Short mmCIF file of C-alpha atoms and ligand atoms in Angstrom, two decimals:
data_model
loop_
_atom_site.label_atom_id
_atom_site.label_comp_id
_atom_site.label_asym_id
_atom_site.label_seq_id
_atom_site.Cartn_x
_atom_site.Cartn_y
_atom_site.Cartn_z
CA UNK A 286 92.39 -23.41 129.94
CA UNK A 287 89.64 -24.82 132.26
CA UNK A 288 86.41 -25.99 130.98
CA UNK A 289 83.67 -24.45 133.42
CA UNK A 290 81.86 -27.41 135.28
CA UNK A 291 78.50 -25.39 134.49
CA UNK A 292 79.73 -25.07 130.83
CA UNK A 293 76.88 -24.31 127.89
CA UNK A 294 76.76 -26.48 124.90
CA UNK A 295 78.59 -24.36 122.48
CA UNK A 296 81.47 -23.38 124.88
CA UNK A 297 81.37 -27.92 125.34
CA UNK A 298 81.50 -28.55 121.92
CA UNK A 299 84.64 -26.28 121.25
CA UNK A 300 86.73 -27.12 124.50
CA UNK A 301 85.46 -30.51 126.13
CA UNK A 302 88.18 -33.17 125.97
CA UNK A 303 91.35 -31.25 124.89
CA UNK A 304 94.13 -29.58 126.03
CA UNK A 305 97.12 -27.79 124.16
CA UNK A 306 99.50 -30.21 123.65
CA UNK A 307 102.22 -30.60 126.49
CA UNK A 308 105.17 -30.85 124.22
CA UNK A 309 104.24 -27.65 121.87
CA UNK A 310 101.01 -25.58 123.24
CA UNK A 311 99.57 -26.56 119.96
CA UNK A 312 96.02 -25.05 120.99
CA UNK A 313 94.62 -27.84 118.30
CA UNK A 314 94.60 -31.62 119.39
CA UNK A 315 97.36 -32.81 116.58
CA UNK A 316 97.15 -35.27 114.47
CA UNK A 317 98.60 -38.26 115.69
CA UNK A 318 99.66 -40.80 113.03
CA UNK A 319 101.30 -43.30 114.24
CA UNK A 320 100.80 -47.09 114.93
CA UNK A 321 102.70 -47.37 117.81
CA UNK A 322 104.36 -45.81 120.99
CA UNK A 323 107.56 -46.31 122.66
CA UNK A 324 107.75 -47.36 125.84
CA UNK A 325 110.23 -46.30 128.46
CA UNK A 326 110.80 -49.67 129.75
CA UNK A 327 109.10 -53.28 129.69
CA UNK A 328 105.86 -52.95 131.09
CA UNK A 329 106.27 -48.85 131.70
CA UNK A 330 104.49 -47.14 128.89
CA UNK A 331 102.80 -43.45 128.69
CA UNK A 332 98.75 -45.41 128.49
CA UNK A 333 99.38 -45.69 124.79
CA UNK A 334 100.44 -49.31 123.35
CA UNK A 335 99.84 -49.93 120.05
CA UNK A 336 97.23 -47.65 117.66
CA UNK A 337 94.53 -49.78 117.28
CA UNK A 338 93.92 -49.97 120.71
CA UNK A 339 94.73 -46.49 121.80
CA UNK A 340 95.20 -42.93 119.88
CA UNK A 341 95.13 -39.46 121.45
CA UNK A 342 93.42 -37.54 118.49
CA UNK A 343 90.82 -40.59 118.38
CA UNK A 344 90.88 -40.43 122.28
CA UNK A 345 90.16 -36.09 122.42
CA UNK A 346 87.42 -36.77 120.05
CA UNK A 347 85.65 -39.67 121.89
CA UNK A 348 85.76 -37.53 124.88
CA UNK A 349 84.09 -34.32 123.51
CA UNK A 350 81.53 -35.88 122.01
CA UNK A 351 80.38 -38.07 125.03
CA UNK A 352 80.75 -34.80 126.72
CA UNK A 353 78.16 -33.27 123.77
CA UNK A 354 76.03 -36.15 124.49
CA UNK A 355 75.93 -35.90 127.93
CA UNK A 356 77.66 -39.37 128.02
CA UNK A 357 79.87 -41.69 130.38
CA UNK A 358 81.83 -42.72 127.44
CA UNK A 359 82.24 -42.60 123.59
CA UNK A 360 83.73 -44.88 121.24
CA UNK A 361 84.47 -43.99 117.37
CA UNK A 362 84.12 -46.05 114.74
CA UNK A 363 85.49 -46.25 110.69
CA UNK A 364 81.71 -45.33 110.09
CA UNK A 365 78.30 -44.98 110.72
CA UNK A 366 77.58 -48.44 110.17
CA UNK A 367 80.88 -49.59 111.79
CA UNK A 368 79.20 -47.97 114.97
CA UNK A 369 75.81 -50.19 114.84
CA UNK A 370 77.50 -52.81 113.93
CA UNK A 371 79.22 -52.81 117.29
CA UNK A 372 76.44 -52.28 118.68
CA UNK A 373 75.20 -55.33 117.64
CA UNK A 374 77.95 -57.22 119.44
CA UNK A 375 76.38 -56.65 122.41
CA UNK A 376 73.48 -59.03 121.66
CA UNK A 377 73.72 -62.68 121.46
CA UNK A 378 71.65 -65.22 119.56
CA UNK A 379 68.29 -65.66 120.55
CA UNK A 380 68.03 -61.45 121.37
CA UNK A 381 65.15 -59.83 119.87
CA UNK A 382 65.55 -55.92 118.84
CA UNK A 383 62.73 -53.24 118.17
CA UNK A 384 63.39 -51.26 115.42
CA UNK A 385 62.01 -48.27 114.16
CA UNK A 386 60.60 -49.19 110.74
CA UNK A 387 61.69 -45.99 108.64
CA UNK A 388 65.17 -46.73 109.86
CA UNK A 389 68.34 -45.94 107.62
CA UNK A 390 67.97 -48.50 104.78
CA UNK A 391 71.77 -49.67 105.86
CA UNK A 392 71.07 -50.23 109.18
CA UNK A 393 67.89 -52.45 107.78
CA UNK A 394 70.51 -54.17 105.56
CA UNK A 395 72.94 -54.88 108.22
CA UNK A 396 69.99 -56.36 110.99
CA UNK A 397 68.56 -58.19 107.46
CA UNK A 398 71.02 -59.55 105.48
CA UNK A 399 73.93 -60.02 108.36
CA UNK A 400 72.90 -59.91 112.25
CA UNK A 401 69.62 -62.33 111.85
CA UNK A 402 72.38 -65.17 110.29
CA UNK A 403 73.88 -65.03 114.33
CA UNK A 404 70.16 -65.83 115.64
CA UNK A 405 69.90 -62.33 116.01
CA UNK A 406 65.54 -61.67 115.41
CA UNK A 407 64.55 -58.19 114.57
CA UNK A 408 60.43 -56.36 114.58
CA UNK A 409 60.35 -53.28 112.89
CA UNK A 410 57.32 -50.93 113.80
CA UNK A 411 56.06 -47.30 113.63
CA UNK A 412 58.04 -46.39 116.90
CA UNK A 413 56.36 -43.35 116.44
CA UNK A 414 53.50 -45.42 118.48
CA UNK A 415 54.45 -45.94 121.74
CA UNK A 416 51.36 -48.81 122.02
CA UNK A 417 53.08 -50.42 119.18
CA UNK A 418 56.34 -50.72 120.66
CA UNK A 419 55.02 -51.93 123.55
CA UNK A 420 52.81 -54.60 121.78
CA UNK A 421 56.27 -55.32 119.87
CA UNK A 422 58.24 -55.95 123.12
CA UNK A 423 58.87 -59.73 123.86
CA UNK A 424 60.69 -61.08 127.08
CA UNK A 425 63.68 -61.83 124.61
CA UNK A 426 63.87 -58.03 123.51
CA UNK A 427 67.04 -56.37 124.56
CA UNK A 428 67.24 -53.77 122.56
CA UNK A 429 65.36 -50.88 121.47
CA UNK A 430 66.16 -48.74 118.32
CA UNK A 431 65.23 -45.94 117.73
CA UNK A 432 66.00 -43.07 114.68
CA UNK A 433 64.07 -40.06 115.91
CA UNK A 434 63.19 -37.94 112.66
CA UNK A 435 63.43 -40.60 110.28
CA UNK A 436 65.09 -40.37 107.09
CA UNK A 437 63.27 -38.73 104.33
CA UNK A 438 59.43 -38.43 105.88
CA UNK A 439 61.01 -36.93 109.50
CA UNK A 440 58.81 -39.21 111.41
CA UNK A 441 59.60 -38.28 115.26
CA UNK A 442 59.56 -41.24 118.21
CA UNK A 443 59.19 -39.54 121.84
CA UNK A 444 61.98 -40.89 123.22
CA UNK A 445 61.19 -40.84 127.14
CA UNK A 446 58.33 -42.96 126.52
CA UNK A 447 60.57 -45.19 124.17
CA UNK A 448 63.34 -44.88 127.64
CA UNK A 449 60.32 -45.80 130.03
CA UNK A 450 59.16 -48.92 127.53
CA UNK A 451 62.40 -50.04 127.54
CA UNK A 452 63.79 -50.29 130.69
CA UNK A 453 60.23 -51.52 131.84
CA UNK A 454 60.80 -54.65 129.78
CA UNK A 455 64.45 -54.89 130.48
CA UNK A 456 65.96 -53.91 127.42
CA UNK A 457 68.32 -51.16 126.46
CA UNK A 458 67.30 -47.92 124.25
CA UNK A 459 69.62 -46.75 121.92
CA UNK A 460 68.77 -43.95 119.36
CA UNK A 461 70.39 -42.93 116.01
CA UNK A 462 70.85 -39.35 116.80
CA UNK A 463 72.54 -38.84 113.29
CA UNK A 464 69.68 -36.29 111.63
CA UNK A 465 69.10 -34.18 114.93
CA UNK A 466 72.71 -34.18 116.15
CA UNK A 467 73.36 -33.25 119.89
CA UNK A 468 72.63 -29.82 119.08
CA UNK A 469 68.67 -30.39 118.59
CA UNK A 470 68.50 -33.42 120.77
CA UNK A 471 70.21 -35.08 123.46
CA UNK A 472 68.61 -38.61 123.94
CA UNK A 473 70.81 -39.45 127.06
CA UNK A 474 68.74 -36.88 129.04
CA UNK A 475 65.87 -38.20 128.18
CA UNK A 476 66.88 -41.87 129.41
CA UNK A 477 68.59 -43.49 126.33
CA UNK A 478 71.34 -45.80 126.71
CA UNK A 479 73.24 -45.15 124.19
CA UNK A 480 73.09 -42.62 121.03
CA UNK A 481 74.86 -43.92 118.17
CA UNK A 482 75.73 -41.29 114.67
CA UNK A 483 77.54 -40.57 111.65
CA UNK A 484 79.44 -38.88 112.26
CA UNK A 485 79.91 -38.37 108.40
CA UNK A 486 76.65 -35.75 108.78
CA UNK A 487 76.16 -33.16 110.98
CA UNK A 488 78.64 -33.66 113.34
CA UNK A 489 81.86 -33.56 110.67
CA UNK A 490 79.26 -31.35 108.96
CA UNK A 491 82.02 -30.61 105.69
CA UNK A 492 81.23 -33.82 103.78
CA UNK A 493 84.95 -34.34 103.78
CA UNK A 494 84.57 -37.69 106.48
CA UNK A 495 83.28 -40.79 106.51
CA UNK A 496 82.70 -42.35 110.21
CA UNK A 497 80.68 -43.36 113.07
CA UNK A 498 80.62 -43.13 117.23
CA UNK A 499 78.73 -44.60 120.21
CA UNK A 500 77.65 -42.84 123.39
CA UNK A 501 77.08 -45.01 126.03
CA UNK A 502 75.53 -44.03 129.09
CA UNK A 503 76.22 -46.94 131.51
CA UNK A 504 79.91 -48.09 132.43
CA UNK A 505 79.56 -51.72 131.38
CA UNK A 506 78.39 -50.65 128.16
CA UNK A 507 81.38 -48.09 127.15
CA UNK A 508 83.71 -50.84 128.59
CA UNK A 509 82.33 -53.72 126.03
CA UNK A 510 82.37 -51.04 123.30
CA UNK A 511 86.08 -50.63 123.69
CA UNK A 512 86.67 -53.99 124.07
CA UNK A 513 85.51 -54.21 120.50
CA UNK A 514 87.34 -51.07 119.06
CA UNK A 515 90.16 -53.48 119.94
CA UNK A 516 88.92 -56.41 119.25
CA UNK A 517 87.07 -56.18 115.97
CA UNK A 518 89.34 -52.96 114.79
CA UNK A 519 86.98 -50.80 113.25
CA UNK A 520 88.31 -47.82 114.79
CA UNK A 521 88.06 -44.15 113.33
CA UNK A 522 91.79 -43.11 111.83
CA UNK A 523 93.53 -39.91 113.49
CA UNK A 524 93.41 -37.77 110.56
CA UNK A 525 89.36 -38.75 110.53
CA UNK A 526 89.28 -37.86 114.56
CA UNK A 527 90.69 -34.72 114.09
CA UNK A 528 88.27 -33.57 111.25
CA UNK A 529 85.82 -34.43 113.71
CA UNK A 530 87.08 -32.39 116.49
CA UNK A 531 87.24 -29.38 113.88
CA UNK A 532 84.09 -30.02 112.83
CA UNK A 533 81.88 -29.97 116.49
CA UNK A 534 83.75 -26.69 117.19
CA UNK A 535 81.07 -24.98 114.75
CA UNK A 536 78.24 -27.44 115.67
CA UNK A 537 76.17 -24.99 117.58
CA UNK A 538 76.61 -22.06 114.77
CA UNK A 539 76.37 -24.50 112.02
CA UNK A 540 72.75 -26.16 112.84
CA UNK A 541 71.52 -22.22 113.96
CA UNK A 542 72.19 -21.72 110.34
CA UNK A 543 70.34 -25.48 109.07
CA UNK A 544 67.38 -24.51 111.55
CA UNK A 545 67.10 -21.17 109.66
CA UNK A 546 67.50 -22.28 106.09
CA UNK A 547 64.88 -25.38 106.75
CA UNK A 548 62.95 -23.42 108.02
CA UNK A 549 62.74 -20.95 105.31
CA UNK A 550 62.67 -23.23 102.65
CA UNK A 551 59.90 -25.20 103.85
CA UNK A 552 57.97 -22.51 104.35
CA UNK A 553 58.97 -21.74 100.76
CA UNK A 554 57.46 -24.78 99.31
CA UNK A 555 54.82 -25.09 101.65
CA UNK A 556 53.08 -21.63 99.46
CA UNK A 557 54.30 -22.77 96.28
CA UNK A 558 51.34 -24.29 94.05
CA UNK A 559 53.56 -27.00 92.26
CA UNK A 560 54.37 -28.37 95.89
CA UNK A 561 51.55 -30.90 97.22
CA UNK A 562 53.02 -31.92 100.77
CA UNK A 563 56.20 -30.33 102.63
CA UNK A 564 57.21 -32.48 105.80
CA UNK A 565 59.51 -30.41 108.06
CA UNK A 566 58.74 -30.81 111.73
CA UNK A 567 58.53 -26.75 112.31
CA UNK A 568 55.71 -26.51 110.23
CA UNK A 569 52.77 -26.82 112.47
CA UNK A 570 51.39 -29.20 110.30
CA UNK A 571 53.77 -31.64 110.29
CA UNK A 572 52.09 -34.65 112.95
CA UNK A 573 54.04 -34.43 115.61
CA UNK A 574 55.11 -30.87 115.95
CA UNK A 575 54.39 -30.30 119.46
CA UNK A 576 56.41 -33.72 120.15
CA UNK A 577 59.19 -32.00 118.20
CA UNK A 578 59.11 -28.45 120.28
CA UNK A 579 59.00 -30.73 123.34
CA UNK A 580 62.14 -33.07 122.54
CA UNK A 581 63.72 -31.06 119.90
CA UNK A 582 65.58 -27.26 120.82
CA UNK A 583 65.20 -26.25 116.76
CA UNK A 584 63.52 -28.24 113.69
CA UNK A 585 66.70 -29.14 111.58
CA UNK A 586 67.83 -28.51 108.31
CA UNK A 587 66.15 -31.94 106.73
CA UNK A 588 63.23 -31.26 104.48
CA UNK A 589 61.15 -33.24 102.02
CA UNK A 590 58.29 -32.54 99.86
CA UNK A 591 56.10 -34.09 97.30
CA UNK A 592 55.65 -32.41 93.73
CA UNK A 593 52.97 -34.82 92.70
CA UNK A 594 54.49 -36.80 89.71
CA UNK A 595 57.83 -38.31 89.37
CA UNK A 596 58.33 -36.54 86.77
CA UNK A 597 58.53 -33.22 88.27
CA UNK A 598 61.04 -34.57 91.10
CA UNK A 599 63.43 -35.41 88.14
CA UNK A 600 63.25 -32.38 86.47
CA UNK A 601 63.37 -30.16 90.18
CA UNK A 602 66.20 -32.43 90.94
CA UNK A 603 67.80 -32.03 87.49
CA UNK A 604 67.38 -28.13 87.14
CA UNK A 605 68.60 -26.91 90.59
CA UNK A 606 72.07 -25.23 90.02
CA UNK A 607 73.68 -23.84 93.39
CA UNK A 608 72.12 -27.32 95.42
CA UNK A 609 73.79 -30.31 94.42
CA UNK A 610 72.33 -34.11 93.62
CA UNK A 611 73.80 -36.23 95.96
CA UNK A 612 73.05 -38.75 98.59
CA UNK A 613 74.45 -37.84 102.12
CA UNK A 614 73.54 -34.62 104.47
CA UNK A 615 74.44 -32.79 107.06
CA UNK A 616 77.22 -30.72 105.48
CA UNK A 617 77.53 -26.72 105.11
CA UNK A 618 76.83 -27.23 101.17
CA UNK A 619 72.48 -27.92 100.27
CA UNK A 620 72.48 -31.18 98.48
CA UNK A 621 69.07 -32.88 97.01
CA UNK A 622 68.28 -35.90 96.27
CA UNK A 623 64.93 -38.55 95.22
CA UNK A 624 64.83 -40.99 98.24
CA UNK A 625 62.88 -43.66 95.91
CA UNK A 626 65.75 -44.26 93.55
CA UNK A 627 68.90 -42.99 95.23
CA UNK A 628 68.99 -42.98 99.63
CA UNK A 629 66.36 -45.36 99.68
CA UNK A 630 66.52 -47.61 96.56
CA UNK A 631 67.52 -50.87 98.60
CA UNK A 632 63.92 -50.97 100.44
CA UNK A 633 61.50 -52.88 98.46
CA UNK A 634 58.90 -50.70 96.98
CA UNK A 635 55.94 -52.06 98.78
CA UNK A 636 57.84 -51.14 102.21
CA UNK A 637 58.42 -47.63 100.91
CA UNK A 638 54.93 -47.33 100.13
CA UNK A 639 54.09 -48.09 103.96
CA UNK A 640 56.51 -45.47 105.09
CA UNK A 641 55.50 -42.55 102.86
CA UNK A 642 58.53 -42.60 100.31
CA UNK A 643 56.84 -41.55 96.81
CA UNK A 644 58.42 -41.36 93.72
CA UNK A 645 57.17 -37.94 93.77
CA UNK A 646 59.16 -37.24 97.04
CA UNK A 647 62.49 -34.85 97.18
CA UNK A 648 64.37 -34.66 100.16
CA UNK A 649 66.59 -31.97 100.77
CA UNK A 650 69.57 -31.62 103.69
CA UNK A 651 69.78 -27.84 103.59
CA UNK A 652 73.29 -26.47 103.90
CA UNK A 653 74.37 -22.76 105.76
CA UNK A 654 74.09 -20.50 102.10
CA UNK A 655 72.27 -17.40 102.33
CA UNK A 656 68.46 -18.90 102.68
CA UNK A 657 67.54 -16.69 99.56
CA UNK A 658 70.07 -18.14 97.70
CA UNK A 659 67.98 -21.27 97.93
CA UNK A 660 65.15 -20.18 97.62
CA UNK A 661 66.05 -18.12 94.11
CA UNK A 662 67.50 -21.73 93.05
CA UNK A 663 64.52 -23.70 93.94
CA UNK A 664 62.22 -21.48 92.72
CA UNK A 665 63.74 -21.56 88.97
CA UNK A 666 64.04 -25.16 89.61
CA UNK A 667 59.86 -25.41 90.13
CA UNK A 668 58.70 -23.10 87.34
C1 PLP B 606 70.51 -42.04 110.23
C2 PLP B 606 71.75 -42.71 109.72
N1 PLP B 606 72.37 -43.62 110.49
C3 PLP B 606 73.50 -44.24 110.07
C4 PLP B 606 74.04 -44.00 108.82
C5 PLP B 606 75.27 -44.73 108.38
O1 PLP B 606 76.39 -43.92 108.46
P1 PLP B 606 77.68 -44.05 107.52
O2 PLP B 606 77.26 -43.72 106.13
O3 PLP B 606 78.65 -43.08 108.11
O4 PLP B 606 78.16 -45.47 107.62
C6 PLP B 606 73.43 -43.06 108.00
C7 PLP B 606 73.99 -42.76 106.67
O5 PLP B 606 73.40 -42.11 105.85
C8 PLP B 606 72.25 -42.40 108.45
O6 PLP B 606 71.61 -41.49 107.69
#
């Protein structure tokens, strides 16, 4: 089994990285639980020490998704978070980051309540502005991140401009690739450092996982990153790396099928007269929907849309039946959920204001169901 060197991305996402397994043909990387290896002799060893350090299931997954990425390297993580937060072990104090101000509210959390105690300083602006990051970038800056659509009003940054700021100032780009996935958008082509995601989202895509990986595009910068899987131990466990693997087998087919249903659903809402704003970046209404046919190949399957009172989100979110309430996204099942008091409760109201989070906003992460399925539900959900 040979991997073409001109390979397309779905034929990449089921084969890059592993072989059958020498010892069986197992055609499926197995899981390999175990914390350490036995060596032949002192000092002889098969590149496998202890399982912190190294593990083949981790190591197959790490390698097909930099290969997804377009990366040199990838390095997984116990989380989504995990992942930044190695990330930000590549700064030192006195570093200044740009971040994009509708970032995940845990990634705000982690810069605000635990990096700035290291003399870590951090400016969060509408990177959707590339004259604002530009008027945010200081000679300290050395890093720039980005989340490119933002989580729930799908704000989009154009990330070779954000590349070309960057590196013109000296600093790194790094985007959160977590709501697009490699599928939609592959930042490393367009001059990103590194790409960090859940991995708990699309990429698992059965909301069965909870994890995190970094795609680095320079040498020195994968190196570091496994100095700290080592170092600070936050790695991704085997059983976790091999739901993974299963799971970016069907990336391609699953986020056809998200692309489809968010589609259909927002154009759904967008006719419906209880509905007073749908943001979905295939709408041609949405701001920056030629930026999105540009960077993006297909809109997503993330959604939101204002009802007008809070009211009416509770009761939509209350009277679906086949989409579930839950926080989370990027799995084959639709969940819903109100961004002012569940995803996004931690940011202080004033700040969601700014950003566009009403309480009369719904987000949805639309699943791979039968798109009229949805819509039925949604639609008895409205009346
Ligand atoms: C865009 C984005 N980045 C990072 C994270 C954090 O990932 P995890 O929950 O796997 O730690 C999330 C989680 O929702 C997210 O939506």
């Amino acid at each position: 089994m040979k991997l073409p060197d001109n390979a397309r991305f779905s034929t990449i996402c089921i084969h890059a990285g592993q072989e059958p397994d020498p010892s069986t043909g197992a055609i499926i990387t197995p899981i390999f639980q175990t914390s350490t290896y036995v060596q032949d002799e002192l000092g002889k060893h098969k590149g496998y020490e202890y399982a912190r350090t190294q593990n083949p299931t981790r190591a197959a997954l790490e390698r097909n998704i930099a290969a997804i990425e377009g990366g040199r390297a990838a390095c997984a993580f116990a989380s989504g978070m995990a992942s930044i937060g190695a990330v930000g072990t590549m700064l030192k104090a006195g570093d200044h980051v740009v971040v994009t101000d509708n970032t995940y509210g845990g990634t705000f959390r982690l810069f605000d309540k635990v990096l700035s105690k290291f003399g870590l300083s951090f400016s969060y602006v509408d990177t959707s502005r590339p004259e604002l990051i530009a008027a945010a970038m200081r000679p300290e800056t050395k890093l720039l991140f980005v989340e490119t659509p933002t989580n729930p009003v799908l704000r989009l940054t154009d990330i070779s401009r954000a590349a070309e700021i960057a590196h013109r100032h000296g600093a790194r780009l790094l985007v959160d690739n977590t709501f697009a996935s490699p599928c939609l958008q592959r930042p490393i082509e367009m001059g990103a450092d590194l790409v960090v995601h859940s991995t708990t989202k699309y990429l698992n895509g059965h909301s069965d996982s909870v994890g995190g990986i970094v795609v680095a595009a320079r040498e020195d910068d994968a190196g570091w990153l496994t100095f700290i899987q080592n170092a600070e131990g936050a790695i991704l466990s085997p059983f976790d790396s091999w739901l993974v693997l299963r799971g970016t087998k069907t990336l391609a087919l699953r986020m056809a099928q998200h692309n489809t249903n968010g589609m259909a659903l927002a154009e759904f809402l967008k006719g419906h007269a209880a509905v007073t704003r749908v943001i979905y970046p295939g709408l041609p209404d949405h701001p920056q929907h030629e930026l999105a046919r540009r960077q993006m190949r297909g809109f997503g399957g993330m959604l939101s849309f204002d009802v007008g009172t809070f009211e009416l989100a509770r009761r939509v979110c209350n009277r679906v039946r086949l989409m579930a309430l839950a926080e989370s996204l990027g799995g084959v099942e639709t969940l819903i959920c109100h961004p002012a008091s569940m995803t996004h409760a931690s940011v202080p109201p004033d700040r969601r204001a700014a950003i566009g989070i009403t309480d009369s906003l719904v987000r949805i992460s639309t699943g791979v169901e039968d798109p009229a399925d949805l819509i039925e539900d949604l639609k008895q959900a409205l009346e």
